[in-house]
Amino acid sequence: MASSVFRWFNLGVLFILWRLTLFVPLIIGAYLLSYNPSSPVTYVYKYINSNISFSSVFLFPWANFDGIHYLTIAEHGYTNQARFFPLFPVLIKAFTGIFEGSQLFILTLIVTLIFYLALKVLQKLIELDFSKEISMKTILYLLIFPASFFFVSIYSESLFLLLTLLAFYFARKKMWFLSIVCAMFVMATRFVGVAILPALIYEFVKKEGINIKKMPLFLFIPLGLVLYSIFNYYQWGNFFYFITAQGELGNSRSVSSIILFPQTIYRYIKILSTVSINSYDWAIALLELMSFLFVSLLLYFAWKKKIRTSYLIFALINFAIIISTGTFSGLPRYILTIFPIFLVLSLIKNKLFKFAYVAISPILLFVLLMLFSRGYFVA
């Protein structure tokens, strides 16, 4: 019975219901929690010149934390925020220049539209290999993931996901020029975008073989990253300052060496065994560790289920980059764009596993968004 329901799911209706539901934690959070004043970039109203009103409860929280950095870069250019890649700030600059005076409202609409388009492409991509039922299950599992609200925040996740999915979709259709252009923009959006290059090369060789005439086109994919590296050199005297800047966050992230994940797991076990169980840091550490274990398990299932190899290459390299810095800080958000894990969820037959996910994830989504909306770090 449940399976037949998925066949009748309408993406537009599902998306609208999900998007409207996300306003509920904002309202409840505004009544239950005072905002967290621990950092100047936790709550956007401390940054923008705007009067606080009831409508602010629905609008301001979407730009908390990194959203403030993106807005600052778009308005004033880079100072020391090199860890934020340029494509999303450029997009913000373009739209805020057109719609002055209502930037937050317009940007919230833009990222919402981008995410909806990403879901449409995800649906089409999955239905190249699977049924509509599988595609809708995948989308539902993505929407209820605890950190999914970042897709409609002033963050680059929705843009990164859309470009990644388009790159794969065009590759599957043998539209290599469009795939390469999208992949180039992927690399200009987030550093983990480097994972798209080996994935697309594998897809190309699988479809075309060693085609000497076309393969040089893939040399254009790193162009987005190369140009940003050149900018880093002229701005800060270091081609790879965007990596160095990651280490300036004060979250124990290593940028000078690769830390194997067993060491990071050991570190988290120490945190959970020494920090008070009643502290907020303990809860966040547990969330980060469980996110690592959850994705690791799903990637194993992806291999067992023989998920398309190019998707698996992208997922594994993406995840490996994220977890090789000695910390799982931000992991619940960083794994959002590893789309194959949500496809795997829809293919798993274990009903208890799926029931646990469907029961727990929306609750965590509600709680994390409520906390995030009041300036508490969650990912």
PDB file of C-alpha atoms in Angstrom, residues 18 33 53 67 85 145 151 183 217 227 237 252 265 267-268 273 281 291 313 326 332 339:
ATOM      1  CA  TRP A  18       7.687  20.722   3.001  1.00  0.00           C
ATOM      2  CA  LEU A  33      14.412  30.408  22.655  1.00  0.00           C
ATOM      3  CA  SER A  53       9.187  42.797  12.926  1.00  0.00           C
ATOM      4  CA  GLY A  67      24.675  33.213   5.082  1.00  0.00           C
ATOM      5  CA  PHE A  85      33.886  29.866  -3.092  1.00  0.00           C
ATOM      6  CA  PHE A 145      16.860  14.692   6.336  1.00  0.00           C
ATOM      7  CA  PHE A 151      18.924  23.873   0.930  1.00  0.00           C
ATOM      8  CA  ALA A 183      31.003  20.652 -13.742  1.00  0.00           C
ATOM      9  CA  LEU A 217      37.476  18.919 -23.105  1.00  0.00           C
ATOM     10  CA  LEU A 227      40.659  30.832 -11.601  1.00  0.00           C
ATOM     11  CA  GLY A 237      49.659  35.703  -1.840  1.00  0.00           C
ATOM     12  CA  SER A 252      40.249  21.898  15.140  1.00  0.00           C
ATOM     13  CA  ILE A 265      36.347   8.759  15.692  1.00  0.00           C
ATOM     14  CA  ARG A 267      38.596  12.037  19.264  1.00  0.00           C
ATOM     15  CA  TYR A 268      34.789  12.038  19.273  1.00  0.00           C
ATOM     16  CA  SER A 273      33.064  10.423  27.384  1.00  0.00           C
ATOM     17  CA  ASP A 281      28.507  20.581  22.718  1.00  0.00           C
ATOM     18  CA  SER A 291      26.111  11.444  10.765  1.00  0.00           C
ATOM     19  CA  ILE A 313      32.975   7.716  -7.255  1.00  0.00           C
ATOM     20  CA  GLY A 326      40.307  15.659  11.778  1.00  0.00           C
ATOM     21  CA  PRO A 332      25.269  16.905   8.859  1.00  0.00           C
ATOM     22  CA  PHE A 339      22.785  12.555  -3.440  1.00  0.00           C
TER      23      PHE A 339
END
